Coordinates of C-alpha atoms in Angstrom, one line a residue:
M1 CA 95.7 154.9 4.2
K2 CA 96.1 154.1 0.6
D3 CA 99.5 156.0 0.8
N4 CA 100.6 154.2 3.7
N5 CA 100.1 151.1 2.1
N6 CA 101.9 152.3 -0.8
I7 CA 104.9 153.2 1.2
W8 CA 104.8 149.5 3.0
T9 CA 104.8 147.9 -0.1
K10 CA 107.7 150.1 -1.8
Q11 CA 109.7 149.2 1.8
R12 CA 108.4 145.5 2.5
G13 CA 112.1 144.1 1.2
G14 CA 113.7 146.0 3.7
A15 CA 111.2 145.5 6.3
T16 CA 111.2 141.7 5.7
A17 CA 115.1 142.0 6.3
F18 CA 114.7 143.8 9.2
M19 CA 112.4 141.6 11.2
C20 CA 114.1 138.6 10.4
L21 CA 117.2 140.1 12.1
F22 CA 114.9 141.3 15.0
L23 CA 113.6 137.8 15.4
A24 CA 116.8 136.4 15.1
G25 CA 118.4 138.5 18.1
A26 CA 115.3 138.3 20.3
L27 CA 115.6 134.3 20.1
L28 CA 119.1 134.8 20.9
A29 CA 118.6 136.8 23.8
M30 CA 115.8 134.3 25.0
V31 CA 118.2 131.4 24.6
L32 CA 120.9 133.4 26.5
A33 CA 118.5 134.4 29.8
G34 CA 117.3 130.8 29.7
C35 CA 121.1 130.0 30.3
S36 CA 121.8 132.7 32.9
E37 CA 121.5 132.6 36.7
G38 CA 118.9 134.6 38.5
G39 CA 116.8 137.8 37.6
P40 CA 113.1 137.7 36.7
S41 CA 113.3 135.2 33.5
S42 CA 115.4 132.4 34.7
Q43 CA 112.5 130.7 36.2
Q44 CA 110.6 131.0 32.9
G45 CA 113.7 129.9 31.1
A46 CA 114.3 126.8 33.3
A47 CA 110.8 125.6 33.1
G48 CA 110.8 125.6 29.3
N49 CA 114.0 123.5 29.6
D50 CA 113.4 121.4 32.9
S51 CA 109.8 120.1 33.7
R52 CA 110.7 119.9 37.4
Y53 CA 112.7 123.1 37.8
P54 CA 113.4 124.2 41.4
I55 CA 110.1 125.9 43.0
T56 CA 108.9 127.0 46.6
I57 CA 105.0 125.9 46.6
S58 CA 103.2 128.0 49.5
V59 CA 100.6 125.8 51.4
F60 CA 98.1 126.8 53.9
T61 CA 97.5 124.1 56.5
Q62 CA 95.2 123.4 59.8
E63 CA 97.6 121.1 61.1
A64 CA 99.1 121.9 64.3
R65 CA 102.5 121.5 63.6
Q66 CA 105.8 123.5 64.2
Q67 CA 107.3 125.3 61.2
P68 CA 110.2 122.8 59.7
G69 CA 113.3 123.7 60.7
A70 CA 116.2 124.5 57.8
N71 CA 118.2 121.7 58.9
N72 CA 115.4 119.1 58.6
K73 CA 116.8 116.0 56.8
L74 CA 113.4 115.3 55.2
Y75 CA 112.8 118.2 53.8
R76 CA 115.9 118.4 52.2
Y77 CA 115.4 115.0 50.9
I78 CA 112.2 116.2 49.3
T79 CA 114.0 119.2 47.6
E80 CA 116.6 117.0 46.0
K81 CA 114.5 114.7 44.8
T82 CA 111.7 117.0 43.8
G83 CA 113.2 120.5 43.4
V84 CA 110.7 121.8 45.7
T85 CA 111.0 123.6 48.6
F86 CA 107.5 125.0 51.0
A87 CA 106.1 127.9 52.5
W88 CA 104.1 126.9 55.3
D89 CA 101.1 129.2 56.8
I90 CA 100.1 127.1 59.6
L91 CA 96.6 128.0 61.0
V92 CA 96.7 130.0 64.3
G93 CA 93.4 131.0 65.9
E94 CA 89.9 129.8 64.6
I95 CA 89.5 128.6 60.9
A96 CA 86.4 130.0 60.5
Q97 CA 88.0 133.5 60.8
K98 CA 91.1 132.5 58.8
R99 CA 89.3 131.1 55.7
G100 CA 86.8 134.3 55.7
V101 CA 89.6 136.4 55.6
M102 CA 91.2 134.3 52.7
I103 CA 88.2 134.2 50.8
A104 CA 87.3 137.9 51.1
G105 CA 90.7 139.1 49.8
Q106 CA 91.2 136.3 47.1
D107 CA 94.5 135.8 49.5
Y108 CA 95.4 132.3 48.6
P109 CA 98.7 130.1 48.5
D110 CA 99.3 127.8 46.0
I111 CA 98.1 124.9 48.3
I112 CA 95.2 125.0 50.2
E113 CA 94.0 122.3 52.9
I114 CA 90.3 122.0 53.2
S115 CA 88.4 120.1 55.7
E116 CA 85.1 121.6 54.6
T117 CA 83.6 122.9 51.3
Q118 CA 83.9 126.9 51.6
F119 CA 87.0 127.0 49.8
I120 CA 85.5 124.9 47.1
D121 CA 82.0 126.9 47.1
A122 CA 83.8 130.4 47.2
G123 CA 85.8 129.4 43.5
A124 CA 89.3 129.2 45.1
L125 CA 90.3 125.9 44.2
I126 CA 90.9 124.9 40.5
P127 CA 89.5 121.5 38.6
L128 CA 92.3 118.8 39.0
E129 CA 91.0 115.9 36.8
D130 CA 92.9 117.3 33.5
L131 CA 95.8 118.2 35.1
I132 CA 96.4 115.2 37.4
E133 CA 95.5 113.0 34.5
Q134 CA 98.1 114.5 32.2
Y135 CA 101.0 115.4 34.8
A136 CA 100.5 112.7 38.0
P137 CA 99.8 109.3 36.8
N138 CA 101.6 108.1 40.0
V139 CA 98.6 110.2 41.8
R140 CA 95.7 109.0 39.3
A141 CA 96.9 105.5 40.0
H142 CA 97.0 106.0 43.6
Y143 CA 93.2 106.9 43.9
G144 CA 91.9 104.3 41.5
D145 CA 88.4 103.4 42.1
T146 CA 88.3 106.3 44.8
W147 CA 89.0 108.9 42.2
D148 CA 85.1 109.3 41.1
Q149 CA 84.3 109.9 44.6
L150 CA 86.5 113.0 45.1
R151 CA 84.0 114.7 42.2
S152 CA 81.8 117.6 43.3
E153 CA 78.3 117.8 42.0
D154 CA 79.6 119.8 39.2
G155 CA 81.4 116.7 37.9
H156 CA 85.1 118.1 38.9
I157 CA 87.9 117.1 41.1
Y158 CA 88.9 119.9 43.6
Y159 CA 90.9 118.1 46.0
L160 CA 92.8 115.4 46.7
T161 CA 92.4 113.3 49.7
N162 CA 95.1 112.9 52.4
W163 CA 94.0 109.6 53.9
G164 CA 92.1 106.2 53.9
V165 CA 93.0 105.3 50.3
Y166 CA 94.9 102.0 50.6
T167 CA 97.4 100.1 48.6
G168 CA 97.6 96.4 49.1
R169 CA 96.4 94.8 52.3
D170 CA 95.7 97.1 55.7
Q171 CA 98.3 96.1 57.9
S172 CA 97.7 98.6 60.8
P173 CA 96.5 97.7 64.2
Y174 CA 96.2 101.3 65.0
Y175 CA 92.5 102.6 66.5
G176 CA 92.3 106.4 66.2
D177 CA 88.7 107.3 66.1
S178 CA 85.8 107.7 68.1
A179 CA 85.8 105.8 71.6
L180 CA 85.4 106.6 75.1
W181 CA 89.1 106.6 76.4
V182 CA 90.0 105.8 79.5
Q183 CA 93.7 105.5 81.3
K184 CA 95.7 102.4 81.0
E185 CA 96.6 103.1 84.7
V186 CA 92.7 102.9 85.4
L187 CA 92.1 99.7 83.9
K188 CA 95.2 97.9 85.2
E189 CA 94.2 99.3 89.0
A190 CA 90.6 97.8 88.6
G191 CA 92.0 94.5 87.5
Y192 CA 91.4 95.0 83.8
P193 CA 87.2 94.2 84.3
K194 CA 84.8 94.0 81.6
V195 CA 83.5 97.6 81.0
V196 CA 80.5 97.3 78.3
T197 CA 77.9 100.0 79.1
M198 CA 78.2 104.3 80.3
D199 CA 77.3 103.4 83.5
Q200 CA 80.5 100.8 84.1
Y201 CA 82.3 103.3 82.5
F202 CA 81.6 106.2 84.8
D203 CA 81.8 104.2 88.0
L204 CA 85.2 103.1 86.9
L205 CA 86.6 106.5 86.5
I206 CA 84.8 107.7 90.0
N207 CA 86.0 104.7 91.9
Y208 CA 89.7 105.5 90.5
A209 CA 89.3 109.3 91.4
K210 CA 88.4 108.7 94.9
K211 CA 90.8 106.4 95.5
Y212 CA 93.4 108.7 94.0
P213 CA 92.1 112.3 94.6
T214 CA 95.6 113.9 93.1
I215 CA 97.7 112.3 90.6
N216 CA 101.3 113.9 90.4
G217 CA 100.6 116.6 92.9
Q218 CA 97.2 117.8 91.1
P219 CA 93.6 117.2 91.3
T220 CA 92.5 114.2 89.5
I221 CA 90.2 115.1 86.8
P222 CA 87.6 112.2 86.1
F223 CA 86.2 113.5 82.8
T224 CA 87.1 116.5 80.6
I225 CA 85.3 117.6 77.4
L226 CA 87.0 119.2 74.3
T227 CA 84.2 121.8 73.5
Y228 CA 86.8 124.5 71.7
D229 CA 85.7 126.1 68.2
W230 CA 85.3 123.0 65.4
H231 CA 86.5 120.6 67.8
A232 CA 83.1 120.6 70.0
F233 CA 82.1 117.7 68.1
C234 CA 83.9 115.5 71.3
L235 CA 80.6 117.5 73.4
W236 CA 77.7 116.1 71.2
N237 CA 78.8 113.0 69.4
P238 CA 78.8 110.4 72.3
P239 CA 74.9 109.5 72.0
N240 CA 75.6 108.5 68.7
F241 CA 77.9 105.5 69.3
L242 CA 76.1 105.0 72.9
A243 CA 73.3 103.9 71.0
G244 CA 75.1 101.4 68.4
F245 CA 75.0 103.6 65.4
P246 CA 78.3 104.3 62.9
N247 CA 80.0 107.6 62.7
E248 CA 77.4 109.1 60.2
G249 CA 78.5 112.5 61.7
N250 CA 75.2 114.7 62.8
G251 CA 72.5 112.2 62.3
T252 CA 71.8 108.9 62.3
V253 CA 70.4 106.6 59.4
T254 CA 67.7 104.0 59.6
G255 CA 65.2 102.0 57.6
N256 CA 64.9 101.2 53.9
P257 CA 65.0 103.4 52.0
P258 CA 67.3 105.1 54.5
V259 CA 66.5 107.9 56.4
Y260 CA 68.7 110.8 57.9
K261 CA 67.8 112.1 61.3
N262 CA 69.8 114.3 63.6
F263 CA 70.5 113.0 66.9
F264 CA 71.2 116.4 68.7
T265 CA 67.5 116.2 69.5
Q266 CA 66.6 112.6 70.2
D267 CA 66.2 110.7 73.4
I268 CA 69.5 109.1 73.1
S269 CA 71.2 112.9 73.6
K270 CA 68.9 113.5 76.1
R271 CA 70.2 110.3 77.8
W272 CA 73.7 111.2 77.3
F273 CA 73.6 114.8 79.2
K274 CA 71.1 113.9 81.5
K275 CA 74.3 111.4 82.7
L276 CA 76.8 114.3 82.5
N277 CA 74.4 116.6 84.5
E278 CA 74.0 114.3 87.0
L279 CA 78.0 113.5 87.4
N280 CA 78.6 117.1 87.2
A281 CA 76.4 117.4 90.6
L282 CA 78.5 115.2 92.2
G283 CA 81.6 116.8 91.2
Y284 CA 83.1 114.5 88.6
I285 CA 83.0 116.8 85.3
D286 CA 85.7 119.2 84.6
R287 CA 84.0 122.5 84.4
S288 CA 87.3 124.4 83.0
G289 CA 86.7 122.2 80.0
F290 CA 83.7 124.8 78.9
V291 CA 86.3 127.6 78.4
D292 CA 89.5 125.9 78.0
N293 CA 90.7 126.4 74.4
Y294 CA 92.5 123.0 72.3
D295 CA 96.2 123.8 73.9
Q296 CA 94.9 123.8 77.3
Y297 CA 93.0 120.6 76.8
I298 CA 96.2 118.8 75.7
A299 CA 98.1 120.4 78.4
K300 CA 95.6 118.8 80.9
L301 CA 95.9 115.3 79.5
S302 CA 99.5 115.6 79.1
S303 CA 99.9 116.3 82.9
G304 CA 98.3 112.4 83.6
R305 CA 95.4 113.6 85.5
V306 CA 93.0 113.0 83.3
L307 CA 91.0 109.6 83.5
G308 CA 88.5 109.7 80.6
V309 CA 87.3 111.5 77.7
H310 CA 85.3 111.1 74.6
D311 CA 87.4 112.1 71.3
Q312 CA 89.3 110.5 68.5
R313 CA 92.8 109.7 68.8
W314 CA 94.6 112.0 66.1
Q315 CA 93.1 115.2 68.2
F316 CA 95.0 114.1 71.5
Q317 CA 97.8 112.0 70.2
N318 CA 100.1 115.0 71.1
G319 CA 98.7 114.9 74.6
D320 CA 99.6 110.8 74.6
D321 CA 103.0 111.1 73.1
A322 CA 104.0 114.0 75.8
L323 CA 103.3 111.2 78.6
R324 CA 105.2 108.7 76.6
D325 CA 108.0 111.2 76.7
Q326 CA 107.7 111.9 80.4
N327 CA 107.8 108.2 81.0
M328 CA 104.1 108.1 82.4
Y329 CA 102.9 105.5 79.3
N330 CA 100.9 103.9 81.8
R331 CA 98.9 107.1 81.9
T332 CA 98.1 107.3 78.3
M333 CA 95.0 106.5 76.8
A334 CA 93.2 103.4 75.7
P335 CA 89.5 103.3 73.8
L336 CA 86.4 101.2 74.8
P337 CA 83.6 100.7 72.7
I338 CA 81.1 101.7 75.2
V339 CA 77.3 101.8 74.9
F340 CA 74.4 102.8 76.7
D341 CA 72.9 99.0 77.4
A342 CA 74.7 95.5 76.9
S343 CA 72.5 94.4 74.5
T344 CA 73.6 96.9 72.0
S345 CA 76.4 96.2 69.7
P346 CA 78.8 99.0 69.5
R347 CA 79.8 100.2 66.0
Y348 CA 82.7 102.1 66.5
R349 CA 85.5 100.6 64.2
N350 CA 84.6 100.8 60.2
V351 CA 86.1 99.0 57.4
P352 CA 88.6 102.0 56.1
I353 CA 87.4 104.4 54.1
P354 CA 88.7 107.5 52.3
N355 CA 88.9 110.8 54.1
L356 CA 86.5 112.3 51.8
G357 CA 85.9 115.9 52.0
R358 CA 89.5 116.3 53.5
G359 CA 92.7 117.1 51.6
I360 CA 94.6 119.5 49.7
G361 CA 93.7 121.6 46.5
I362 CA 95.5 123.8 44.0
S363 CA 94.4 127.6 44.2
I364 CA 93.3 129.7 41.5
K365 CA 96.2 131.9 42.6
A366 CA 98.7 129.1 42.0
K367 CA 101.8 130.4 40.2
D368 CA 102.4 127.2 38.3
P369 CA 99.8 124.4 38.4
V370 CA 101.5 122.4 35.9
R371 CA 104.8 122.1 38.5
I372 CA 102.7 121.6 41.1
A373 CA 101.0 118.4 39.9
R374 CA 104.5 116.9 38.6
F375 CA 105.5 117.6 42.0
L376 CA 102.6 115.3 43.5
N377 CA 103.6 112.6 40.9
D378 CA 107.0 112.6 42.0
L379 CA 106.2 113.0 45.7
M380 CA 103.7 109.6 45.1
A381 CA 106.9 107.4 43.6
E382 CA 107.3 104.2 46.0
D383 CA 110.9 105.6 46.8
V384 CA 110.0 108.8 48.0
Q385 CA 107.1 107.6 49.9
L386 CA 108.6 104.8 51.6
T387 CA 111.6 107.8 52.6
I388 CA 108.7 110.0 53.8
E389 CA 107.5 107.1 56.1
W390 CA 110.3 105.2 56.9
G391 CA 113.0 107.7 57.0
I392 CA 116.4 107.4 55.5
E393 CA 117.9 104.0 55.1
G394 CA 121.0 103.8 57.1
E395 CA 120.2 106.7 59.0
D396 CA 116.6 105.7 60.4
W397 CA 116.3 102.1 59.6
Q398 CA 118.5 99.5 57.7
R399 CA 118.3 95.8 56.7
N400 CA 119.4 92.6 58.2
A401 CA 121.3 90.0 56.9
N402 CA 117.9 88.4 55.4
G403 CA 117.2 91.6 53.8
E404 CA 114.4 92.4 56.5
P405 CA 114.0 95.8 57.5
Y406 CA 114.5 97.1 61.2
R407 CA 115.1 99.5 63.5
T408 CA 118.0 99.5 66.5
P409 CA 116.7 100.6 69.6
A410 CA 118.1 104.1 69.6
Q411 CA 116.0 104.1 66.3
R412 CA 112.7 103.5 67.5
D413 CA 113.4 105.8 70.4
N414 CA 113.7 108.7 67.8
W415 CA 110.8 107.7 65.9
E416 CA 108.6 107.8 69.0
N417 CA 110.1 111.1 70.5
L418 CA 107.8 114.1 69.3
Q419 CA 110.5 116.7 69.3
W420 CA 112.8 114.7 67.3
Q421 CA 110.0 113.9 64.6
E422 CA 109.2 117.4 64.1
Q423 CA 113.2 118.2 63.8
N424 CA 113.7 115.3 61.3
R425 CA 110.4 114.1 59.7
A426 CA 108.2 115.8 56.8
L427 CA 105.2 115.8 58.9
L428 CA 103.7 118.6 57.4
V429 CA 104.0 116.8 54.0
R430 CA 102.7 113.5 55.2
D431 CA 99.8 114.9 57.0
N432 CA 98.5 117.1 54.3
F433 CA 99.4 115.6 51.0
P434 CA 98.4 112.2 49.5
S435 CA 100.1 109.1 51.1
W436 CA 100.4 105.3 50.8
E437 CA 98.7 103.5 53.0
G438 CA 98.6 99.7 53.4
S439 CA 101.4 97.9 52.0
W440 CA 104.7 98.6 49.5
S441 CA 105.2 96.8 46.4
D442 CA 107.2 93.8 48.1
G443 CA 104.4 93.5 50.7
Y444 CA 105.9 95.0 53.5
P445 CA 103.5 97.4 55.5
T446 CA 103.7 101.3 54.6
S447 CA 104.3 101.6 58.6
L448 CA 107.6 99.9 59.7
E449 CA 106.0 99.7 63.1
N450 CA 103.6 97.6 61.6
F451 CA 106.2 95.1 60.4
Y452 CA 105.8 92.2 63.2
P453 CA 109.3 92.1 64.3
E454 CA 109.2 96.0 64.8
R455 CA 105.8 95.9 66.1
E456 CA 106.7 93.4 69.0
A457 CA 109.6 95.4 69.8
L458 CA 107.8 98.5 70.2
T459 CA 104.6 97.4 71.9
R460 CA 105.1 98.3 75.2
A461 CA 104.5 96.1 78.1
E462 CA 101.7 97.7 79.5
D463 CA 99.8 97.4 76.3
K464 CA 100.8 93.6 75.8
E465 CA 99.2 93.4 79.4
L466 CA 96.1 95.2 78.4
W467 CA 95.7 93.4 75.3
A468 CA 96.2 89.8 77.0
A469 CA 93.7 90.9 79.8
Y470 CA 91.4 91.5 76.9
D471 CA 92.5 88.5 74.7
V472 CA 92.9 91.1 71.9
T473 CA 96.1 91.6 69.7
S474 CA 95.7 95.5 69.4
Y475 CA 93.7 98.1 70.2
A476 CA 91.7 98.0 67.0
E477 CA 90.7 94.4 68.1
L478 CA 89.6 96.1 71.4
M479 CA 87.2 97.9 69.8
D480 CA 85.9 95.2 67.3
K481 CA 87.6 92.3 65.8
D482 CA 85.3 92.2 62.9
P483 CA 83.8 95.5 62.0
A484 CA 80.4 95.3 60.0
P485 CA 80.6 96.4 56.3
N486 CA 80.2 100.0 55.4
A487 CA 76.6 101.0 53.9
L488 CA 76.8 102.2 50.6
W489 CA 76.5 105.9 51.2
F490 CA 78.8 105.7 54.5
P491 CA 79.6 108.0 56.1
T492 CA 77.2 110.8 55.7
W493 CA 80.1 113.4 57.5
S494 CA 81.5 113.4 54.1
M495 CA 79.0 114.5 52.1
P496 CA 79.2 118.4 51.4
N497 CA 78.3 120.9 53.5
P498 CA 75.4 123.0 52.9
P499 CA 76.5 125.9 50.8
D500 CA 77.1 129.3 52.8
G501 CA 73.9 131.6 52.5
S502 CA 71.7 128.6 51.9
D503 CA 68.4 128.0 54.3
A504 CA 70.3 124.6 55.5
Q505 CA 73.4 126.2 56.1
I506 CA 71.9 129.1 57.9
A507 CA 69.7 126.3 59.9
F508 CA 72.5 124.4 61.0
Q509 CA 74.5 127.4 61.9
R510 CA 71.7 128.6 64.4
C511 CA 71.6 125.0 65.6
E512 CA 75.6 125.0 66.5
Q513 CA 75.2 128.4 68.3
T514 CA 72.3 126.5 70.3
M515 CA 74.0 123.9 71.2
R516 CA 77.2 125.6 72.4
K517 CA 74.7 128.0 74.3
Y518 CA 72.6 125.0 76.0
L519 CA 74.4 122.3 76.2
P520 CA 76.9 123.4 78.5
Q521 CA 74.1 125.0 80.8
V522 CA 72.4 121.2 80.7
I523 CA 75.2 119.7 81.8
L524 CA 76.0 122.6 84.7
A525 CA 72.7 123.1 85.9
A526 CA 71.0 121.6 89.1
P527 CA 69.4 118.6 88.4
A528 CA 66.0 120.1 89.1
D529 CA 66.4 122.3 85.9
F530 CA 67.8 119.9 83.7
E531 CA 64.1 118.6 82.1
R532 CA 63.3 122.0 81.8
L533 CA 66.5 123.1 80.2
W534 CA 65.9 120.2 77.9
A535 CA 62.7 121.3 76.4
E536 CA 63.9 124.8 75.9
Y537 CA 66.8 123.5 74.1
V538 CA 64.9 121.0 71.8
Q539 CA 62.4 123.7 71.1
E540 CA 64.9 126.2 69.8
M541 CA 66.5 123.5 67.9
N542 CA 63.1 123.1 66.1
S543 CA 62.2 126.7 65.7
N544 CA 66.0 127.2 64.2
G545 CA 65.0 124.9 61.3
I546 CA 66.9 121.5 62.4
A547 CA 64.4 119.8 59.8
I548 CA 65.6 122.0 57.1
Y549 CA 69.1 120.8 57.6
E550 CA 67.8 117.1 57.9
A551 CA 66.2 117.7 54.2
Y552 CA 69.3 119.1 52.9
M553 CA 71.2 115.6 54.3
Q554 CA 68.8 113.2 53.0
D555 CA 69.1 114.9 49.5
Q556 CA 72.7 114.4 49.6
M557 CA 72.5 110.9 50.8
N558 CA 69.9 110.1 48.0
K559 CA 72.4 111.7 45.6
R560 CA 75.4 109.8 46.7
I561 CA 73.6 106.5 46.6
A562 CA 72.5 106.8 43.0
A563 CA 75.8 108.1 41.9
W564 CA 77.8 105.3 43.7
S565 CA 75.1 102.4 42.8
N566 CA 76.6 102.7 39.2
K567 CA 79.9 102.3 40.1

């Protein structure tokens, strides 16, 4: 060691000169590499000089959309404005299976769409708060007071919710939440009667089915139920609304202090399923609905022969759009705020809320989180958002002599055509990523269709006739002209699901299996067997530990009340 030190001391001058020449050469090589095209170092060099260098961002999505075509003008626009292209992994099959495979293999794209907490619980997503604060001020400004509502229990923010955060005034007449829906033609045929109660609703469907046993040469379906995979809430959620409760997910909240209870075993559920059992015995329930997948459900609605469903419109909108495109708009669906008894006030429509628990997160495998954050910032710029929502000025809309935006009849037809939209709009970006809702800075609505002259031009005669008959100006008003204020904690469905492997998660998983097993049986059984099967069902739900799940949800609600009371 001593000799080596002496050698280095003697040669230090020469070594220093050599190192200077080496570093200078290395620096020159790096500069040249940064200027060159292609090669593994070109992106790194570009990143050093251009914070918005071209990048392909991989995204996993649960949205039932087509892969965007290479000539889609809105995706080309996004690339021109932000430097970003996308590689979409669109869900095929069941989400639970796909999610489990991704988590087990730690096989994540750059961005993951989430609808539950499993990806967060598995550590698949990175915290976003510092990243967004530093590199995406447009995103941070968009969320405003909602920002802290996105936090998980550990204090971090792992996702950006995609819907329900409003800028300016909400100008939408749209209603897409839960309802008992009915074909518009059925209401017209009956003379637009006042339909309030569950019995009145089903009488309406049955009377039409008796008069018209076939539609377009196929058997009329009075009522069908979507039971496939996670969509099965259409099977067990109706009692909550029929009893006059708002959408709290799997339970009802009553009292002061508020108490959370599941409604699956309450008498309100028994009343609903007994009605379905009676209707099935009379042949008015679509039995194949219990084995159909989601695509088959949409295909039935698209045929125009389904008279009624309980659902949220975003789940079956493709069916309505298909009917519209087939010139069968009279067979699209209208929502009704149906309740058990006329004395009950409906609570279907809510004051708008953030879509908490659902959105996008950046994965731990993301190749460049900072670049993604900068893209999100660019995406939330008003001009980019307006183009995503309205299309390209001069092609999809224009301004008149007074500076007001409008569309031509041909442009409106395009905007309503599902296939055209898939080929010409960035629907996957709009559906997955944060987006403006409400109003632009100049006061115009974020959806051009909601600007009054455009809305009047777009509103079809069937809708105008229906609204006039019920003295409303929209389907939102038909559901509730003045919805009650939301409770502080609302909604409980946006609270974190029980962690995987927890007693509450296992209990609810068992309960869901019981519901999937028993509820179709309860509906399809002979009426004489209903009471016995219902008692067996309730007993098994209790044995599964539904009370454990209730206790978990009560604790989550208490925590939210405490956290949000201070805001």
